[in-house]
PDB file of C-alpha atoms in Angstrom:
ATOM      1  CA  MET A   3       0.000   0.000   0.000  1.00 52.00           C
ATOM      2  CA  GLU A   4       1.328   3.408  -0.949  1.00 59.00           C
ATOM      3  CA  GLN A   5       1.692   5.826   1.942  1.00 62.00           C
ATOM      4  CA  ARG A   6       0.897   9.447   1.133  1.00 75.00           C
ATOM      5  CA  ALA A   7       0.655  11.197   4.496  1.00 79.00           C
ATOM      6  CA  VAL A   8       3.887  12.645   5.795  1.00 84.00           C
ATOM      7  CA  ILE A   9       4.392  13.913   9.327  1.00 91.00           C
ATOM      8  CA  ARG A  10       6.195  17.229   9.543  1.00 93.00           C
ATOM      9  CA  PRO A  11       9.956  16.751  10.224  1.00 96.00           C
ATOM     10  CA  GLY A  12      11.065  16.522  13.838  1.00 97.00           C
ATOM     11  CA  PHE A  13       7.950  14.894  15.257  1.00 97.00           C
ATOM     12  CA  LYS A  14       9.824  11.876  16.655  1.00 96.00           C
ATOM     13  CA  THR A  15      12.355  14.269  18.203  1.00 98.00           C
ATOM     14  CA  LEU A  16       9.532  16.247  19.833  1.00 97.00           C
ATOM     15  CA  LEU A  17       8.017  13.051  21.245  1.00 97.00           C
ATOM     16  CA  ALA A  18      11.407  11.946  22.608  1.00 97.00           C
ATOM     17  CA  PHE A  19      11.950  15.396  24.151  1.00 96.00           C
ATOM     18  CA  ALA A  20       8.538  15.275  25.814  1.00 94.00           C
ATOM     19  CA  LYS A  21       9.140  11.778  27.172  1.00 94.00           C
ATOM     20  CA  SER A  22      12.619  12.575  28.512  1.00 95.00           C
ATOM     21  CA  ASN A  23      11.298  15.693  30.243  1.00 92.00           C
ATOM     22  CA  GLY A  24       8.183  14.089  31.746  1.00 91.00           C
ATOM     23  CA  ILE A  25       5.827  16.080  29.527  1.00 91.00           C
ATOM     24  CA  ASP A  26       2.459  14.470  28.801  1.00 92.00           C
ATOM     25  CA  PHE A  27       1.786  14.600  25.072  1.00 94.00           C
ATOM     26  CA  ALA A  28      -1.517  14.153  23.267  1.00 95.00           C
ATOM     27  CA  ILE A  29      -2.630  14.627  19.689  1.00 96.00           C
ATOM     28  CA  VAL A  30      -6.035  16.249  19.372  1.00 96.00           C
ATOM     29  CA  SER A  31      -7.207  16.220  15.776  1.00 94.00           C
ATOM     30  CA  GLY A  32     -10.383  17.108  13.956  1.00 92.00           C
ATOM     31  CA  GLY A  33      -9.538  14.227  11.618  1.00 93.00           C
ATOM     32  CA  ILE A  34     -11.148  10.811  11.597  1.00 94.00           C
ATOM     33  CA  ASP A  35      -9.666   7.724  13.266  1.00 95.00           C
ATOM     34  CA  PHE A  36      -9.259   5.640  10.107  1.00 93.00           C
ATOM     35  CA  PHE A  37      -6.673   8.046   8.736  1.00 91.00           C
ATOM     36  CA  VAL A  38      -5.282   9.679  11.901  1.00 94.00           C
ATOM     37  CA  GLN A  39      -4.471   6.529  13.868  1.00 93.00           C
ATOM     38  CA  PRO A  40      -2.607   4.641  11.095  1.00 92.00           C
ATOM     39  CA  ILE A  41      -0.327   7.639  10.592  1.00 92.00           C
ATOM     40  CA  LEU A  42       0.494   7.821  14.299  1.00 94.00           C
ATOM     41  CA  GLN A  43       0.192   4.167  15.372  1.00 91.00           C
ATOM     42  CA  GLU A  44       3.927   3.516  15.543  1.00 91.00           C
ATOM     43  CA  LEU A  45       4.562   6.726  17.493  1.00 94.00           C
ATOM     44  CA  LEU A  46       1.754   7.042  20.050  1.00 94.00           C
ATOM     45  CA  THR A  47      -0.747   4.805  21.785  1.00 91.00           C
ATOM     46  CA  ASP A  48      -4.408   5.230  20.877  1.00 88.00           C
ATOM     47  CA  GLU A  49      -4.956   6.651  24.387  1.00 92.00           C
ATOM     48  CA  ALA A  50      -2.807   9.661  23.443  1.00 95.00           C
ATOM     49  CA  ILE A  51      -4.771  10.318  20.233  1.00 96.00           C
ATOM     50  CA  TYR A  52      -8.076  12.172  20.352  1.00 96.00           C
ATOM     51  CA  CYS A  53      -9.983  12.396  17.079  1.00 96.00           C
ATOM     52  CA  ASN A  54     -13.362  11.713  15.540  1.00 96.00           C
ATOM     53  CA  GLY A  55     -14.421   8.116  15.066  1.00 96.00           C
ATOM     54  CA  SER A  56     -15.912   6.039  12.300  1.00 96.00           C
ATOM     55  CA  ASP A  57     -18.273   3.108  12.041  1.00 97.00           C
ATOM     56  CA  PHE A  58     -18.036   0.919   8.929  1.00 96.00           C
ATOM     57  CA  SER A  59     -20.715  -1.597  10.008  1.00 96.00           C
ATOM     58  CA  GLY A  60     -23.461  -0.197   7.766  1.00 96.00           C
ATOM     59  CA  GLU A  61     -23.805   0.461   4.064  1.00 97.00           C
ATOM     60  CA  THR A  62     -22.147   3.842   4.511  1.00 96.00           C
ATOM     61  CA  ILE A  63     -19.491   5.111   6.881  1.00 95.00           C
ATOM     62  CA  ARG A  64     -20.969   6.735   9.973  1.00 96.00           C
ATOM     63  CA  ILE A  65     -18.840   9.455  11.598  1.00 95.00           C
ATOM     64  CA  GLU A  66     -18.814   9.400  15.388  1.00 96.00           C
ATOM     65  CA  TRP A  67     -18.125  12.384  17.623  1.00 94.00           C
ATOM     66  CA  PRO A  68     -16.717  10.954  20.886  1.00 95.00           C
ATOM     67  CA  HIS A  69     -15.128  14.243  22.004  1.00 95.00           C
ATOM     68  CA  THR A  70     -17.888  16.821  21.755  1.00 93.00           C
ATOM     69  CA  CYS A  71     -18.005  20.108  23.651  1.00 93.00           C
ATOM     70  CA  ASP A  72     -18.347  20.220  27.414  1.00 94.00           C
ATOM     71  CA  ALA A  73     -20.486  22.800  29.230  1.00 93.00           C
ATOM     72  CA  ALA A  74     -17.638  25.362  29.131  1.00 93.00           C
ATOM     73  CA  CYS A  75     -17.465  25.429  25.318  1.00 91.00           C
ATOM     74  CA  ASN A  76     -19.775  27.713  23.364  1.00 86.00           C
ATOM     75  CA  ASN A  77     -18.862  26.308  19.951  1.00 86.00           C
ATOM     76  CA  GLN A  78     -20.221  23.237  18.245  1.00 86.00           C
ATOM     77  CA  CYS A  79     -16.970  21.364  17.765  1.00 87.00           C
ATOM     78  CA  GLY A  80     -16.813  17.904  16.259  1.00 88.00           C
ATOM     79  CA  CYS A  81     -13.672  17.143  18.251  1.00 93.00           C
ATOM     80  CA  CYS A  82     -13.509  19.815  20.954  1.00 95.00           C
ATOM     81  CA  LYS A  83      -9.864  20.572  21.639  1.00 96.00           C
ATOM     82  CA  THR A  84     -10.591  22.863  24.600  1.00 95.00           C
ATOM     83  CA  SER A  85     -12.861  20.305  26.267  1.00 96.00           C
ATOM     84  CA  ILE A  86     -10.174  17.636  25.930  1.00 96.00           C
ATOM     85  CA  ALA A  87      -7.544  20.018  27.330  1.00 96.00           C
ATOM     86  CA  ARG A  88      -9.764  20.754  30.340  1.00 94.00           C
ATOM     87  CA  LYS A  89     -10.314  17.023  30.854  1.00 94.00           C
ATOM     88  CA  LEU A  90      -6.594  16.200  30.709  1.00 94.00           C
ATOM     89  CA  LYS A  91      -5.240  19.194  32.626  1.00 93.00           C
ATOM     90  CA  GLN A  92      -4.290  18.664  36.237  1.00 91.00           C
ATOM     91  CA  ASP A  93      -3.454  21.353  38.789  1.00 92.00           C
ATOM     92  CA  GLY A  94      -0.209  23.056  37.869  1.00 90.00           C
ATOM     93  CA  ASP A  95      -0.137  21.759  34.292  1.00 92.00           C
ATOM     94  CA  ILE A  96       0.908  24.060  31.483  1.00 92.00           C
ATOM     95  CA  ILE A  97      -1.024  23.796  28.219  1.00 94.00           C
ATOM     96  CA  VAL A  98       1.149  24.123  25.122  1.00 95.00           C
ATOM     97  CA  ALA A  99      -0.824  24.273  21.875  1.00 97.00           C
ATOM     98  CA  ILE A 100       0.727  23.440  18.517  1.00 97.00           C
ATOM     99  CA  GLY A 101      -1.376  24.198  15.485  1.00 97.00           C
ATOM    100  CA  ASP A 102      -1.934  25.694  12.089  1.00 96.00           C
ATOM    101  CA  SER A 103      -5.621  26.298  11.471  1.00 93.00           C
ATOM    102  CA  VAL A 104      -8.906  27.720  12.685  1.00 92.00           C
ATOM    103  CA  THR A 105      -9.624  24.435  14.487  1.00 91.00           C
ATOM    104  CA  ASP A 106      -6.716  25.222  16.822  1.00 95.00           C
ATOM    105  CA  PHE A 107      -7.811  28.779  17.603  1.00 95.00           C
ATOM    106  CA  GLU A 108     -10.042  28.173  20.643  1.00 94.00           C
ATOM    107  CA  LEU A 109      -7.299  26.130  22.300  1.00 96.00           C
ATOM    108  CA  ALA A 110      -4.729  28.792  21.415  1.00 97.00           C
ATOM    109  CA  LYS A 111      -6.855  31.340  23.295  1.00 95.00           C
ATOM    110  CA  GLN A 112      -6.637  29.196  26.445  1.00 94.00           C
ATOM    111  CA  ALA A 113      -3.104  27.818  26.144  1.00 96.00           C
ATOM    112  CA  ASP A 114      -0.186  28.971  28.257  1.00 95.00           C
ATOM    113  CA  HIS A 115       2.012  28.936  25.153  1.00 96.00           C
ATOM    114  CA  VAL A 116       1.183  28.614  21.453  1.00 98.00           C
ATOM    115  CA  TYR A 117       3.314  27.339  18.588  1.00 98.00           C
ATOM    116  CA  ALA A 118       1.635  28.480  15.399  1.00 98.00           C
ATOM    117  CA  ARG A 119       2.003  28.338  11.659  1.00 97.00           C
ATOM    118  CA  ASP A 120      -0.142  29.163   8.639  1.00 97.00           C
ATOM    119  CA  TYR A 121      -3.653  30.473   9.358  1.00 97.00           C
ATOM    120  CA  LEU A 122      -3.299  30.139  13.137  1.00 98.00           C
ATOM    121  CA  ILE A 123      -0.616  32.851  12.987  1.00 98.00           C
ATOM    122  CA  THR A 124      -3.090  35.185  11.294  1.00 98.00           C
ATOM    123  CA  LEU A 125      -5.731  34.491  13.936  1.00 98.00           C
ATOM    124  CA  CYS A 126      -3.279  34.932  16.810  1.00 98.00           C
ATOM    125  CA  GLU A 127      -2.117  38.259  15.396  1.00 98.00           C
ATOM    126  CA  GLN A 128      -5.686  39.463  14.817  1.00 98.00           C
ATOM    127  CA  HIS A 129      -6.611  38.669  18.420  1.00 98.00           C
ATOM    128  CA  GLY A 130      -3.388  39.621  20.192  1.00 98.00           C
ATOM    129  CA  ILE A 131      -2.441  36.095  21.220  1.00 98.00           C
ATOM    130  CA  ALA A 132       1.279  35.601  21.795  1.00 97.00           C
ATOM    131  CA  TYR A 133       2.780  32.747  19.801  1.00 98.00           C
ATOM    132  CA  THR A 134       6.047  31.282  18.623  1.00 98.00           C
ATOM    133  CA  PRO A 135       6.131  30.552  14.881  1.00 98.00           C
ATOM    134  CA  PHE A 136       7.388  27.182  13.650  1.00 98.00           C
ATOM    135  CA  GLU A 137       7.964  25.340  10.402  1.00 97.00           C
ATOM    136  CA  THR A 138       9.097  21.945  11.710  1.00 98.00           C
ATOM    137  CA  PHE A 139       8.851  20.198  15.050  1.00 98.00           C
ATOM    138  CA  TYR A 140      12.610  20.667  15.336  1.00 98.00           C
ATOM    139  CA  ASP A 141      11.870  24.405  15.721  1.00 98.00           C
ATOM    140  CA  ILE A 142       9.613  23.637  18.669  1.00 97.00           C
ATOM    141  CA  VAL A 143      12.181  21.375  20.340  1.00 97.00           C
ATOM    142  CA  ASP A 144      14.871  24.042  19.873  1.00 96.00           C
ATOM    143  CA  HIS A 145      12.603  26.646  21.461  1.00 96.00           C
ATOM    144  CA  LEU A 146      11.611  24.373  24.345  1.00 94.00           C
ATOM    145  CA  GLN A 147      15.276  23.630  25.062  1.00 93.00           C
ATOM    146  CA  THR A 148      16.159  27.308  25.295  1.00 91.00           C
ATOM    147  CA  THR A 149      13.128  28.584  27.230  1.00 88.00           C
ATOM    148  CA  GLU A 150      11.089  27.602  30.221  1.00 76.00           C
ATOM    149  CA  VAL A 151       7.761  27.229  28.413  1.00 73.00           C
ATOM    150  CA  TYR A 152       6.897  23.956  30.098  1.00 65.00           C
ATOM    151  CA  ALA A 153       8.466  24.576  33.522  1.00 60.00           C
TER     152      ALA A 153
END
């Protein structure tokens, strides 16, 4: 089978950095399990991946929304990144958001630090949200090693 999806360079390095520094790491994606999980299956356990689900038992694929908005979210998210962050966060935790699109914006507004690229940069600038730009995950690791973002 031909593989077409490519993870941005430095992702394995970012995961190793997180693990060696005791940083909990989760992927929260608006994508659907049948394409998100195969891409990440050799890198993360399913418990660290939050995305929309799928049911192939009928004549058509049924999309499932296991991570909908909690009472604190005013949007109608399919996979609510802020609700998941609130669920995972423990006292004293720092939320670091990494994203590139409008689906990452609500979390960026609540995060302690934001790594942004593409359209998320535009949104952060329009709304006065501080961010660190990145192109690859190596950029994020370099920044984390030279700052105290996660301390």
